[in-house]
Structure formats: C-alpha cells, structure tokens
Tab-separated table of C-alpha atoms and ligand atoms in Angstrom:
chain	number	residue	atom	x	y	z
A	282	MET	CA	158.970	6.541	-17.567
A	283	ALA	CA	158.916	7.634	-13.775
A	284	ARG	CA	161.821	9.813	-12.805
A	285	PRO	CA	163.681	9.334	-9.695
A	286	HIS	CA	163.518	12.469	-7.493
A	287	LEU	CA	167.122	13.235	-7.623
A	288	ARG	CA	169.232	12.378	-10.549
A	289	LEU	CA	171.853	14.006	-12.682
A	290	ALA	CA	170.511	15.114	-15.990
A	291	SER	CA	173.854	14.174	-17.613
A	292	GLU	CA	173.163	10.350	-16.747
A	293	ALA	CA	170.057	10.458	-18.872
A	294	PRO	CA	169.847	10.026	-22.482
A	295	ALA	CA	169.350	13.355	-24.306
A	296	PRO	CA	165.432	13.713	-24.587
A	297	SER	CA	163.799	15.370	-27.621
A	298	PRO	CA	162.314	18.559	-26.725
A	299	ARG	CA	158.860	18.106	-25.199
A	300	PRO	CA	156.538	21.147	-24.735
A	301	ILE	CA	155.519	21.481	-20.882
A	302	ILE	CA	154.439	25.256	-20.640
A	303	GLU	CA	152.365	26.599	-23.886
A	304	MET	CA	151.339	30.218	-24.108
A	305	ALA	CA	148.771	30.876	-26.950
A	306	GLY	CA	147.723	34.486	-27.268
A	307	VAL	CA	148.149	35.181	-23.688
A	308	SER	CA	147.474	38.842	-22.902
A	309	LYS	CA	146.700	40.844	-19.679
A	310	THR	CA	144.854	43.924	-19.047
A	311	TYR	CA	144.214	44.926	-15.514
A	312	ARG	CA	140.740	46.516	-15.034
A	313	THR	CA	141.042	49.171	-12.288
A	314	ARG	CA	138.827	52.045	-11.005
A	315	ASP	CA	141.046	54.424	-12.857
A	316	GLY	CA	140.679	52.544	-16.158
A	317	ASP	CA	142.311	49.810	-17.878
A	318	VAL	CA	146.021	48.927	-17.553
A	319	PRO	CA	147.218	46.939	-20.542
A	320	SER	CA	150.205	44.962	-19.210
A	321	LEU	CA	150.940	42.202	-21.685
A	322	ARG	CA	150.339	42.114	-25.482
A	323	PRO	CA	149.343	38.628	-26.812
A	324	ILE	CA	152.092	36.308	-26.298
A	325	ASP	CA	152.845	32.944	-27.983
A	326	PHE	CA	155.605	30.963	-26.526
A	327	THR	CA	156.630	27.444	-25.577
A	328	ILE	CA	158.790	26.254	-22.839
A	329	ASN	CA	160.187	22.697	-23.044
A	330	ALA	CA	160.234	20.130	-20.279
A	331	GLY	CA	163.619	20.518	-18.432
A	332	GLU	CA	164.508	23.774	-19.999
A	333	PHE	CA	165.895	26.718	-18.020
A	334	LEU	CA	164.127	29.819	-19.443
A	335	VAL	CA	165.017	33.175	-18.263
A	336	VAL	CA	162.939	36.405	-18.803
A	337	VAL	CA	164.559	39.848	-18.758
A	338	GLY	CA	162.708	43.070	-19.269
A	339	PRO	CA	162.073	46.711	-18.088
A	340	SER	CA	160.267	47.205	-14.824
A	341	GLY	CA	156.480	47.065	-15.364
A	342	CYS	CA	156.660	45.164	-18.692
A	343	GLY	CA	154.572	42.236	-17.407
A	344	LYS	CA	157.151	39.832	-16.266
A	345	SER	CA	155.418	39.020	-12.731
A	346	THR	CA	152.026	39.209	-14.416
A	347	LEU	CA	153.250	36.480	-16.728
A	348	LEU	CA	154.643	34.291	-13.964
A	349	LYS	CA	151.442	34.698	-11.906
A	350	MET	CA	149.300	33.515	-14.887
A	351	VAL	CA	151.561	30.488	-15.354
A	352	ALA	CA	151.082	29.578	-11.674
A	353	GLY	CA	147.232	29.943	-12.085
A	354	LEU	CA	147.201	32.878	-9.718
A	355	LEU	CA	145.746	35.512	-12.251
A	356	PRO	CA	143.544	34.661	-15.225
A	357	PRO	CA	144.759	35.830	-18.631
A	358	SER	CA	142.539	38.606	-20.420
A	359	SER	CA	142.826	36.617	-23.569
A	360	GLY	CA	144.303	33.343	-24.981
A	361	GLU	CA	145.201	30.299	-22.676
A	362	ILE	CA	148.097	28.700	-21.011
A	363	ARG	CA	148.488	25.047	-21.041
A	364	VAL	CA	150.778	23.125	-18.621
A	365	GLU	CA	151.362	19.513	-19.759
A	366	GLY	CA	148.433	20.072	-22.115
A	367	ARG	CA	145.901	21.103	-19.396
A	368	VAL	CA	144.550	24.744	-19.599
A	369	ILE	CA	145.427	26.578	-16.375
A	370	THR	CA	142.369	28.144	-14.885
A	371	LYS	CA	143.392	28.105	-11.076
A	372	PRO	CA	146.389	27.480	-8.857
A	373	HIS	CA	147.819	23.941	-9.435
A	374	GLY	CA	150.305	21.642	-8.134
A	375	ASP	CA	152.507	21.378	-11.102
A	376	VAL	CA	154.453	24.458	-9.975
A	377	GLY	CA	156.650	25.602	-7.149
A	378	VAL	CA	157.084	29.291	-6.826
A	379	VAL	CA	159.959	31.319	-5.288
A	380	PHE	CA	159.638	35.048	-4.845
A	381	GLN	CA	162.148	37.768	-4.204
A	382	GLN	CA	161.583	37.644	-0.350
A	383	PRO	CA	161.901	34.095	1.062
A	384	LEU	CA	158.555	34.662	2.847
A	385	LEU	CA	159.469	32.102	5.641
A	386	LEU	CA	157.137	32.034	8.714
A	387	PRO	CA	159.466	33.301	11.700
A	388	TRP	CA	157.749	31.043	14.223
A	389	ARG	CA	158.309	27.793	12.175
A	390	SER	CA	161.742	26.116	12.063
A	391	VAL	CA	163.399	25.877	8.672
A	392	PHE	CA	162.305	22.101	8.359
A	393	SER	CA	158.728	22.974	9.229
A	394	ASN	CA	158.813	25.989	6.699
A	395	VAL	CA	159.837	23.543	4.007
A	396	MET	CA	157.108	21.206	4.785
A	397	MET	CA	154.390	23.924	4.532
A	398	PRO	CA	153.112	23.009	1.075
A	399	VAL	CA	152.814	19.392	2.330
A	400	GLU	CA	150.365	20.351	5.035
A	401	VAL	CA	148.513	22.763	2.813
A	402	LYS	CA	148.116	20.173	0.115
A	403	HIS	CA	147.420	17.339	2.624
A	404	LEU	CA	150.296	15.120	1.133
A	405	ASP	CA	151.604	12.159	2.754
A	406	ARG	CA	153.967	13.470	5.592
A	407	ASP	CA	156.575	10.639	5.943
A	408	SER	CA	157.663	10.456	2.338
A	409	HIS	CA	157.771	14.219	2.011
A	410	ALA	CA	159.671	14.600	5.180
A	411	LYS	CA	162.314	12.394	3.635
A	412	ARG	CA	162.387	14.510	0.580
A	413	ALA	CA	162.571	17.753	2.527
A	414	HIS	CA	165.740	16.230	4.503
A	415	GLU	CA	167.134	15.381	1.082
A	416	LEU	CA	166.501	18.807	-0.311
A	417	LEU	CA	167.948	20.726	2.760
A	418	LYS	CA	170.991	18.396	2.330
A	419	MET	CA	171.401	19.145	-1.122
A	420	VAL	CA	171.476	22.969	-0.422
A	421	GLY	CA	173.743	22.579	2.497
A	422	LEU	CA	171.162	23.262	5.142
A	423	GLN	CA	171.175	19.892	6.878
A	424	ASP	CA	172.577	21.423	10.126
A	425	PHE	CA	170.001	24.290	10.052
A	426	GLU	CA	166.778	22.361	9.988
A	427	ARG	CA	165.783	23.123	13.484
A	428	LYS	CA	166.905	26.747	13.317
A	429	TYR	CA	164.347	29.577	12.752
A	430	PRO	CA	164.595	31.662	9.747
A	431	TRP	CA	165.945	34.730	11.620
A	432	GLN	CA	168.896	32.660	12.637
A	433	LEU	CA	169.822	32.356	8.907
A	434	SER	CA	171.638	34.732	6.481
A	435	GLY	CA	169.631	35.961	3.470
A	436	GLY	CA	171.201	33.564	1.185
A	437	MET	CA	170.387	30.558	3.501
A	438	GLN	CA	166.788	31.698	3.765
A	439	GLN	CA	166.339	31.766	0.047
A	440	ARG	CA	167.816	28.292	-0.213
A	441	ALA	CA	165.222	27.176	2.300
A	442	ALA	CA	162.447	28.843	0.089
A	443	ILE	CA	163.834	26.932	-2.866
A	444	CYS	CA	163.466	23.659	-1.000
A	445	ARG	CA	159.972	24.614	0.013
A	446	ALA	CA	159.078	25.175	-3.595
A	447	LEU	CA	160.569	21.710	-4.480
A	448	VAL	CA	159.125	19.592	-1.657
A	449	HIS	CA	155.854	18.491	-3.342
A	450	ASP	CA	158.035	17.540	-6.346
A	451	PRO	CA	156.557	19.982	-9.062
A	452	LYS	CA	157.578	19.738	-12.672
A	453	ILE	CA	158.114	23.475	-12.942
A	454	VAL	CA	159.692	25.913	-10.663
A	455	LEU	CA	158.689	29.656	-11.223
A	456	MET	CA	161.087	32.099	-9.797
A	457	ASP	CA	160.516	35.818	-9.735
A	458	GLU	CA	163.765	37.752	-9.007
A	459	PRO	CA	164.751	35.168	-6.500
A	460	PHE	CA	168.114	36.500	-5.766
A	461	GLY	CA	167.218	40.212	-6.181
A	462	ALA	CA	167.468	41.037	-2.271
A	463	LEU	CA	170.936	39.273	-1.941
A	464	ASP	CA	174.451	40.874	-2.012
A	465	ALA	CA	176.450	40.452	-5.178
A	466	MET	CA	178.761	37.663	-3.833
A	467	THR	CA	175.913	35.739	-2.337
A	468	ARG	CA	174.061	36.124	-5.383
A	469	GLU	CA	176.747	34.640	-7.593
A	470	LYS	CA	177.039	31.697	-5.308
A	471	MET	CA	173.302	31.176	-5.546
A	472	ASN	CA	173.447	31.171	-9.228
A	473	VAL	CA	175.952	28.445	-9.308
A	474	GLU	CA	173.836	26.350	-6.691
A	475	LEU	CA	170.695	26.894	-8.630
A	476	GLN	CA	172.344	25.459	-11.807
A	477	THR	CA	173.375	22.403	-9.525
A	478	ILE	CA	169.898	22.093	-8.256
A	479	GLN	CA	168.225	22.249	-11.672
A	480	ARG	CA	170.638	19.662	-13.061
A	481	ALA	CA	170.210	17.353	-10.098
A	482	THR	CA	166.511	17.556	-10.361
A	483	GLY	CA	165.617	17.936	-14.111
A	484	LYS	CA	163.073	20.479	-13.306
A	485	THR	CA	161.724	22.961	-15.703
A	486	VAL	CA	162.561	26.466	-14.478
A	487	LEU	CA	161.053	29.887	-15.422
A	488	LEU	CA	163.030	32.504	-13.823
A	489	ILE	CA	162.784	36.409	-13.947
A	490	THR	CA	165.716	38.649	-13.317
A	491	HIS	CA	166.868	42.090	-13.659
A	492	SER	CA	170.617	40.937	-14.009
A	493	ILE	CA	171.641	40.269	-17.656
A	494	PRO	CA	174.843	38.316	-16.494
A	495	GLU	CA	172.593	36.180	-14.214
A	496	ALA	CA	170.171	35.570	-17.058
A	497	VAL	CA	172.847	34.466	-19.416
A	498	PHE	CA	174.619	32.366	-16.759
A	499	LEU	CA	171.633	30.518	-15.864
A	500	ALA	CA	169.584	30.117	-19.036
A	501	ASP	CA	169.166	27.640	-21.820
A	502	ARG	CA	167.217	30.514	-23.677
A	503	VAL	CA	166.875	34.022	-22.526
A	504	LEU	CA	163.452	35.749	-23.488
A	505	VAL	CA	163.900	39.417	-23.700
A	506	MET	CA	160.742	41.600	-23.282
A	507	SER	CA	159.686	45.067	-24.431
A	508	GLU	CA	158.277	47.814	-22.462
A	509	ARG	CA	154.704	47.834	-21.164
A	510	PRO	CA	152.571	46.439	-22.481
A	511	GLY	CA	155.190	43.725	-22.723
A	512	SER	CA	155.803	41.471	-25.724
A	513	ILE	CA	158.606	39.413	-26.761
A	514	ALA	CA	161.360	41.570	-28.224
A	515	ALA	CA	163.807	38.644	-28.694
A	516	VAL	CA	164.878	35.136	-27.624
A	517	TYR	CA	168.462	33.980	-27.454
A	518	ASP	CA	169.852	30.582	-27.147
A	519	VAL	CA	172.676	30.278	-24.668
A	520	ASP	CA	175.127	28.055	-26.476
A	521	ILE	CA	177.488	27.553	-23.428
A	522	GLU	CA	178.314	24.187	-22.233
A	523	ARG	CA	177.174	23.098	-18.594
A	524	PRO	CA	178.013	22.894	-15.938
A	525	ARG	CA	179.136	26.489	-16.096
A	526	THR	CA	181.405	27.987	-13.505
A	527	LEU	CA	181.574	31.739	-12.753
A	528	ASP	CA	184.600	31.870	-14.966
A	529	VAL	CA	182.328	31.556	-17.961
A	530	MET	CA	181.484	35.292	-17.520
A	531	ALA	CA	184.887	36.069	-19.067
A	532	ASP	CA	184.155	33.749	-22.180
A	533	PRO	CA	183.759	35.739	-25.302
A	534	LYS	CA	180.438	34.010	-26.084
A	535	PHE	CA	179.081	35.119	-22.725
A	536	VAL	CA	180.296	38.688	-23.148
A	537	ALA	CA	178.879	39.015	-26.680
A	538	LEU	CA	175.467	37.649	-25.585
A	539	THR	CA	175.314	39.920	-22.476
A	540	GLN	CA	176.134	42.994	-24.893
A	541	LYS	CA	173.611	42.016	-27.348
A	542	ILE	CA	170.847	41.813	-24.788
A	543	ARG	CA	171.915	45.002	-23.006
A	544	HIS	CA	171.394	46.967	-26.220
A	545	HIS	CA	167.815	46.102	-26.197
A	546	PHE	CA	167.580	48.285	-23.119
A	547	TYR	CA	169.919	51.076	-24.126
A	548	ALA	CA	167.354	51.848	-26.797
A	549	HIS	CA	164.500	51.867	-24.140
A	550	GLY	CA	166.032	53.522	-21.268
A	551	GLY	CA	167.499	50.680	-19.362
A	552	LEU	CA	166.302	48.168	-16.718
A	553	ASP	CA	165.101	49.330	-13.282
B	153	ADP	P1	157.146	43.539	-13.860
B	153	ADP	O1	157.192	42.348	-13.133
B	153	ADP	O2	157.731	43.314	-15.215
B	153	ADP	O3	157.838	44.602	-13.224
B	153	ADP	P2	154.284	43.477	-13.455
B	153	ADP	O4	153.819	42.324	-14.167
B	153	ADP	O5	154.284	43.533	-11.992
B	153	ADP	O6	155.659	43.999	-14.140
B	153	ADP	O7	153.227	44.677	-13.810
B	153	ADP	C1	152.843	44.940	-15.266
B	153	ADP	C2	152.127	46.268	-15.324
B	153	ADP	O8	150.818	46.001	-14.746
B	153	ADP	C3	152.679	47.492	-14.463
B	153	ADP	O9	152.519	48.552	-15.192
B	153	ADP	C4	151.915	47.384	-13.193
B	153	ADP	O10	151.854	48.741	-12.744
B	153	ADP	C5	150.493	46.827	-13.714
B	153	ADP	N1	149.930	46.088	-12.650
B	153	ADP	C6	150.419	45.061	-11.988
B	153	ADP	N2	149.683	44.557	-11.061
B	153	ADP	C7	148.549	45.227	-11.283
B	153	ADP	C8	147.094	45.208	-10.520
B	153	ADP	N3	146.778	44.315	-9.515
B	153	ADP	N4	146.275	46.188	-10.969
B	153	ADP	C9	146.689	47.047	-11.791
B	153	ADP	N5	147.724	47.167	-12.480
B	153	ADP	C10	148.724	46.232	-12.235
B	154	MG	MG1	157.910	41.978	-11.138
C-alpha cells in the first residue's frame, strides 16, 4: 500500500516487523599506507521498517563507518548490507543523511538548500518543491525559507538539514551525531522535534549519538557498541510509551536503562 508522505503512525494499524536494513557479517578494515586499521568486527543485525534505532559506543569504534556503509559511501571489507532486500554497493536513493554539521551552502537560501538533492537527482521540481514547503513548515521554518543559513541559529540550520535529508522521501534517515554541535537546551528541543518528525513521517531512523539520555529518549532500541574494532556489546529495547516528553527522563524505567548503558562504558573508560 502506498503511504502518504506525512501521516501519523498512530493512525495506522500496528504493522508486523519488516526488515529494511540487514547486515550480514559486515566488517571493515581500512587499508592505509601505515598498515591495516581493523575498525569493525563482523556484525549481524537487522533494523525493521519504521524503527528508531540508536547506536552508542566509544569514540573510534566504527559507528560512522557503519553508517557510511549503510549509505553506500564505503564498501564493507566482508559481508553484505541489504536495504529492502537489495545488496548495497554504491550510494542509493533509499537514504537521507544528516551529519553533525548542517553543511548548508552559504550562498543558497534555506529553501534552495533543502532542494539540493532534488537537483542532484534530477527529480520533478514542482512536486518536490511542495514537499520542501511542507517539511519546512513541519519544523517551523516556513518564515525562513528565503533566509540564508548564516541568518539562522544552529538548531534552525540543523532543522533545515533534516528537511534536506527528507525532501526526496527516502525510506531511511541516517543521522551521525546530528545534535552534537548544539547547546544542551536546543539539543533537548531537537530531540522532541525529531520524535515528532519520525512519528509524522513513519521513516526508519538510524542515529548515532554520544549522549546516553538522547539515545534512550529517542530509541525503540539502543545498540551499544564495544571499543574498536567495534562489535555489538548489547541491544536494549526501550519500553517507554510514545510520544515521550522530556519529563520521561525522570521515569524510573528511563533512569534504570541509562544507568545500565552507562555501565558498559565505565568498564571501558567512558565515551569521548
Ligand atoms: P566512530 O564514528 O565510532 O568514532 P569511525 O567509524 O569514524 O569511528 O572510525 C573507526 C576507526 O576507523 C577509527 O579508529 C578511525 O581512526 C578509523 N578510520 C576511520 N576512517 C578511516 C580512514 N578513512 N582510513 C583509515 N582509518 C580510518
Ligand atoms: Mg563518528
């Protein structure tokens, strides 16, 4: 059944889990002039359609490497990654990517930045312009479409970058420490907003963070990685009802889970 672009997940009947990203024996060793850098041990993991999966792990354990391989920007050294059943060998249109820095082009307006993927992929301009307007409205930037990135706060720039990642309606959004450069209060607001966006669009999200509370707040499941070469140390279900408000951080379930995850890192010297 075709999904409308924007709808509340709560309006849909509960779907049975359907794998959308499958990793089978995926490992990565970087070959450099100074020798091999084993970055990721073979990983087997499946992410389901519509799931919000958050990865936490120590610096250098291969989180960004994993995300780049799912995006098709890097080939695995072994194993394969399938998205919707297709083996990923090159960059593909099923994903939108958001990095720590918004990476907006300073000479383009906010609207024109959001439309970048439409130009690069030669997609239909009119239908995607409509979608860009809808997305910018959803994140509260409707009055800033004609402004330039430097006229926006860091949080607003990152919201624009999220719209850019969604404009071609990818099934999957990959986010690599998307709020890492923001101040603590803006970051919390963005967490609430991202939950709203994910619920409204039904996207599958794979997000990397250093913040354990952010991970638990956002995730359906948290994947905890071990030190480099990274492997899966644990996977936790976050059994907390949605929509979640920031008050949930005081919930005993939330506190217990953040503590459990933190204990993984005390043993290994902490996150960076
Ligand atoms: P994380 O995102 O978890 O901090 P990365 O995936 O960026 O970690 O990197 C994992 C490991 O691989 C690190 O030790 C890093 O130094 C190494 N690495 C990353 N990119 C390259 C590269 N292009 N060449 C060689 N080594 C790399
Ligand atoms: Mg990284």
